[in-house]
Amino acid sequence: MTKTFFMLAAFSCMSLAAQIQNSNILKSTDAKEIEAFLKTAQRDDPRRGTLNTKLAALKKSNQGKTPVQLATAKSVTPQNSKFADVQNEDEEFRKLTAGNPGAHEQKTVKLLNQLFDNDVTNKEAILLIQNNSGCNMIIRVHGKESYNLPVRAGGENFVVLKKGNYQLSGNACNANYSSSKSIAKNTVVTLSSTGSNLPSGKYAQNAGGN
């Protein structure tokens, strides 16, 4: 009788521990962990439907990924995701600024042609970004056309684009910039800094827009 009692008590403790361990299973993003839970879960467990759907989605998203890629994806937690975003943007900035000389020359020629074009029917305009903050940044331009424009700290960069309405956004020194612009002529946007941070949404444009 005593032996049976201890066996039942041990089983109850194990069951309780399993329940506690699986209480957050719905938040899991580990396919193996979800699979293990589903193998032992009761058939009438209300979580089974949700977890089966989530498991299928995880397996689909992981198809074609190497073990290293999977491990890297798991290592990006909410605590370090912001740091990962900064790293990704730094890497993107390096790639954008590593353009070939030929492309740079074509861009310069296009700028000069635009500057000296007095045709009122011209459908293009220059957007020049001056970055007075202390950090490199990427200005993302979305509208009739889309561009990711890298602008070095204390430097400037430009793009010749179709006239129209555009949304500009970017991040520098851990501060966000966002602005809607109607570009109907050559336009200069100056991003100023206070200390090392870029005030959110602050910009200045010269009166003439040249």
PDB file of C-alpha atoms in Angstrom, residues 40-166:
ATOM      1  CA  THR A  40       2.610  13.255 -25.602  1.00  0.00           C
ATOM      2  CA  ALA A  41      -0.376  15.615 -25.544  1.00  0.00           C
ATOM      3  CA  GLN A  42      -3.912  14.295 -25.045  1.00  0.00           C
ATOM      4  CA  ARG A  43      -6.013  14.026 -28.206  1.00  0.00           C
ATOM      5  CA  ASP A  44      -8.577  16.437 -26.806  1.00  0.00           C
ATOM      6  CA  ASP A  45      -5.955  19.035 -25.807  1.00  0.00           C
ATOM      7  CA  PRO A  46      -7.344  22.354 -27.166  1.00  0.00           C
ATOM      8  CA  ARG A  47      -3.834  23.481 -28.069  1.00  0.00           C
ATOM      9  CA  ARG A  48      -3.264  20.716 -30.627  1.00  0.00           C
ATOM     10  CA  GLY A  49      -4.947  22.527 -33.543  1.00  0.00           C
ATOM     11  CA  THR A  50      -3.015  25.766 -33.020  1.00  0.00           C
ATOM     12  CA  LEU A  51       0.275  23.939 -32.517  1.00  0.00           C
ATOM     13  CA  ASN A  52      -0.155  21.752 -35.610  1.00  0.00           C
ATOM     14  CA  THR A  53      -0.705  24.884 -37.710  1.00  0.00           C
ATOM     15  CA  LYS A  54       2.286  26.610 -36.126  1.00  0.00           C
ATOM     16  CA  LEU A  55       4.480  23.537 -36.622  1.00  0.00           C
ATOM     17  CA  ALA A  56       3.614  23.347 -40.323  1.00  0.00           C
ATOM     18  CA  ALA A  57       4.469  27.040 -40.751  1.00  0.00           C
ATOM     19  CA  LEU A  58       7.796  26.628 -38.924  1.00  0.00           C
ATOM     20  CA  LYS A  59       8.771  23.635 -41.054  1.00  0.00           C
ATOM     21  CA  LYS A  60       7.901  25.547 -44.241  1.00  0.00           C
ATOM     22  CA  SER A  61       9.945  28.591 -43.206  1.00  0.00           C
ATOM     23  CA  ASN A  62      12.922  26.391 -42.280  1.00  0.00           C
ATOM     24  CA  GLN A  63      12.988  24.508 -45.605  1.00  0.00           C
ATOM     25  CA  GLY A  64      16.291  24.956 -47.413  1.00  0.00           C
ATOM     26  CA  LYS A  65      18.052  26.504 -44.411  1.00  0.00           C
ATOM     27  CA  THR A  66      21.359  25.064 -43.267  1.00  0.00           C
ATOM     28  CA  PRO A  67      21.929  24.071 -39.601  1.00  0.00           C
ATOM     29  CA  VAL A  68      24.045  27.224 -39.196  1.00  0.00           C
ATOM     30  CA  GLN A  69      21.234  29.432 -40.523  1.00  0.00           C
ATOM     31  CA  LEU A  70      18.714  27.764 -38.223  1.00  0.00           C
ATOM     32  CA  ALA A  71      20.981  28.255 -35.215  1.00  0.00           C
ATOM     33  CA  THR A  72      21.496  31.892 -36.153  1.00  0.00           C
ATOM     34  CA  ALA A  73      17.754  32.461 -36.476  1.00  0.00           C
ATOM     35  CA  LYS A  74      17.145  30.971 -33.007  1.00  0.00           C
ATOM     36  CA  SER A  75      19.864  33.143 -31.482  1.00  0.00           C
ATOM     37  CA  VAL A  76      18.055  36.380 -32.435  1.00  0.00           C
ATOM     38  CA  THR A  77      15.927  36.853 -29.309  1.00  0.00           C
ATOM     39  CA  PRO A  78      13.882  39.937 -28.358  1.00  0.00           C
ATOM     40  CA  GLN A  79      16.794  41.029 -26.172  1.00  0.00           C
ATOM     41  CA  ASN A  80      19.319  41.116 -29.006  1.00  0.00           C
ATOM     42  CA  SER A  81      17.052  41.686 -32.027  1.00  0.00           C
ATOM     43  CA  LYS A  82      17.620  45.459 -31.891  1.00  0.00           C
ATOM     44  CA  PHE A  83      21.385  44.888 -31.953  1.00  0.00           C
ATOM     45  CA  ALA A  84      20.904  42.494 -34.886  1.00  0.00           C
ATOM     46  CA  ASP A  85      18.901  45.163 -36.749  1.00  0.00           C
ATOM     47  CA  VAL A  86      21.749  47.654 -36.283  1.00  0.00           C
ATOM     48  CA  GLN A  87      24.254  45.090 -37.557  1.00  0.00           C
ATOM     49  CA  ASN A  88      22.078  44.345 -40.579  1.00  0.00           C
ATOM     50  CA  GLU A  89      21.760  48.030 -41.437  1.00  0.00           C
ATOM     51  CA  ASP A  90      25.518  48.548 -41.068  1.00  0.00           C
ATOM     52  CA  GLU A  91      26.096  45.648 -43.456  1.00  0.00           C
ATOM     53  CA  GLU A  92      23.519  47.029 -45.891  1.00  0.00           C
ATOM     54  CA  PHE A  93      25.212  50.455 -45.736  1.00  0.00           C
ATOM     55  CA  ARG A  94      28.583  48.892 -46.624  1.00  0.00           C
ATOM     56  CA  LYS A  95      27.070  47.090 -49.604  1.00  0.00           C
ATOM     57  CA  LEU A  96      25.283  50.192 -50.871  1.00  0.00           C
ATOM     58  CA  THR A  97      28.454  52.294 -50.687  1.00  0.00           C
ATOM     59  CA  ALA A  98      30.596  49.659 -52.401  1.00  0.00           C
ATOM     60  CA  GLY A  99      29.201  50.448 -55.861  1.00  0.00           C
ATOM     61  CA  ASN A 100      31.356  50.152 -58.980  1.00  0.00           C
ATOM     62  CA  PRO A 101      32.976  53.293 -60.478  1.00  0.00           C
ATOM     63  CA  GLY A 102      30.980  52.932 -63.695  1.00  0.00           C
ATOM     64  CA  ALA A 103      27.658  53.212 -61.873  1.00  0.00           C
ATOM     65  CA  HIS A 104      28.933  56.267 -59.978  1.00  0.00           C
ATOM     66  CA  GLU A 105      29.943  57.975 -63.223  1.00  0.00           C
ATOM     67  CA  GLN A 106      26.521  57.313 -64.788  1.00  0.00           C
ATOM     68  CA  LYS A 107      24.853  58.755 -61.706  1.00  0.00           C
ATOM     69  CA  THR A 108      27.019  61.889 -61.876  1.00  0.00           C
ATOM     70  CA  VAL A 109      26.241  62.363 -65.577  1.00  0.00           C
ATOM     71  CA  LYS A 110      22.524  62.066 -64.826  1.00  0.00           C
ATOM     72  CA  LEU A 111      22.872  64.689 -62.081  1.00  0.00           C
ATOM     73  CA  LEU A 112      24.643  67.147 -64.382  1.00  0.00           C
ATOM     74  CA  ASN A 113      22.080  66.644 -67.144  1.00  0.00           C
ATOM     75  CA  GLN A 114      19.303  67.309 -64.660  1.00  0.00           C
ATOM     76  CA  LEU A 115      20.966  70.451 -63.269  1.00  0.00           C
ATOM     77  CA  PHE A 116      21.315  72.028 -66.691  1.00  0.00           C
ATOM     78  CA  ASP A 117      17.935  70.901 -68.030  1.00  0.00           C
ATOM     79  CA  ASN A 118      15.603  73.930 -68.272  1.00  0.00           C
ATOM     80  CA  ASP A 119      12.780  72.029 -69.939  1.00  0.00           C
ATOM     81  CA  VAL A 120       9.574  72.771 -67.984  1.00  0.00           C
ATOM     82  CA  THR A 121       8.102  69.452 -69.122  1.00  0.00           C
ATOM     83  CA  ASN A 122      10.923  67.520 -67.471  1.00  0.00           C
ATOM     84  CA  LYS A 123       9.332  64.808 -65.335  1.00  0.00           C
ATOM     85  CA  GLU A 124      12.368  64.219 -63.117  1.00  0.00           C
ATOM     86  CA  ALA A 125      13.930  66.060 -60.166  1.00  0.00           C
ATOM     87  CA  ILE A 126      16.969  65.781 -57.904  1.00  0.00           C
ATOM     88  CA  LEU A 127      16.557  64.774 -54.277  1.00  0.00           C
ATOM     89  CA  LEU A 128      19.698  65.696 -52.317  1.00  0.00           C
ATOM     90  CA  ILE A 129      20.079  64.455 -48.715  1.00  0.00           C
ATOM     91  CA  GLN A 130      22.544  66.222 -46.409  1.00  0.00           C
ATOM     92  CA  ASN A 131      23.353  64.220 -43.276  1.00  0.00           C
ATOM     93  CA  ASN A 132      24.571  66.522 -40.475  1.00  0.00           C
ATOM     94  CA  SER A 133      24.243  63.833 -37.811  1.00  0.00           C
ATOM     95  CA  GLY A 134      27.250  62.002 -36.418  1.00  0.00           C
ATOM     96  CA  CYS A 135      26.193  58.604 -37.813  1.00  0.00           C
ATOM     97  CA  ASN A 136      25.915  56.925 -41.189  1.00  0.00           C
ATOM     98  CA  MET A 137      22.334  56.358 -42.297  1.00  0.00           C
ATOM     99  CA  ILE A 138      20.202  54.920 -45.080  1.00  0.00           C
ATOM    100  CA  ILE A 139      17.352  57.098 -46.329  1.00  0.00           C
ATOM    101  CA  ARG A 140      14.592  54.885 -47.707  1.00  0.00           C
ATOM    102  CA  VAL A 141      12.595  56.602 -50.440  1.00  0.00           C
ATOM    103  CA  HIS A 142       9.202  55.161 -51.374  1.00  0.00           C
ATOM    104  CA  GLY A 143       6.723  56.511 -53.914  1.00  0.00           C
ATOM    105  CA  LYS A 144       6.611  56.380 -57.715  1.00  0.00           C
ATOM    106  CA  GLU A 145      10.072  54.883 -57.417  1.00  0.00           C
ATOM    107  CA  SER A 146      11.915  53.313 -54.485  1.00  0.00           C
ATOM    108  CA  TYR A 147      15.513  53.836 -53.439  1.00  0.00           C
ATOM    109  CA  ASN A 148      17.735  53.016 -50.474  1.00  0.00           C
ATOM    110  CA  LEU A 149      20.123  55.953 -50.363  1.00  0.00           C
ATOM    111  CA  PRO A 150      23.235  55.643 -48.132  1.00  0.00           C
ATOM    112  CA  VAL A 151      24.409  58.944 -46.662  1.00  0.00           C
ATOM    113  CA  ARG A 152      27.622  59.128 -44.667  1.00  0.00           C
ATOM    114  CA  ALA A 153      27.854  61.060 -41.397  1.00  0.00           C
ATOM    115  CA  GLY A 154      28.531  64.695 -42.239  1.00  0.00           C
ATOM    116  CA  GLY A 155      28.151  63.943 -45.954  1.00  0.00           C
ATOM    117  CA  GLU A 156      25.503  64.007 -48.641  1.00  0.00           C
ATOM    118  CA  ASN A 157      24.059  61.866 -51.409  1.00  0.00           C
ATOM    119  CA  PHE A 158      21.469  62.314 -54.133  1.00  0.00           C
ATOM    120  CA  VAL A 159      19.143  60.521 -56.498  1.00  0.00           C
ATOM    121  CA  VAL A 160      17.367  61.644 -59.659  1.00  0.00           C
ATOM    122  CA  LEU A 161      13.773  60.433 -59.514  1.00  0.00           C
ATOM    123  CA  LYS A 162      10.344  60.978 -61.045  1.00  0.00           C
ATOM    124  CA  LYS A 163       8.428  63.949 -59.650  1.00  0.00           C
ATOM    125  CA  GLY A 164       5.668  63.011 -57.218  1.00  0.00           C
ATOM    126  CA  ASN A 165       4.843  62.258 -53.600  1.00  0.00           C
ATOM    127  CA  TYR A 166       7.371  60.284 -51.579  1.00  0.00           C
TER     128      TYR A 166
END
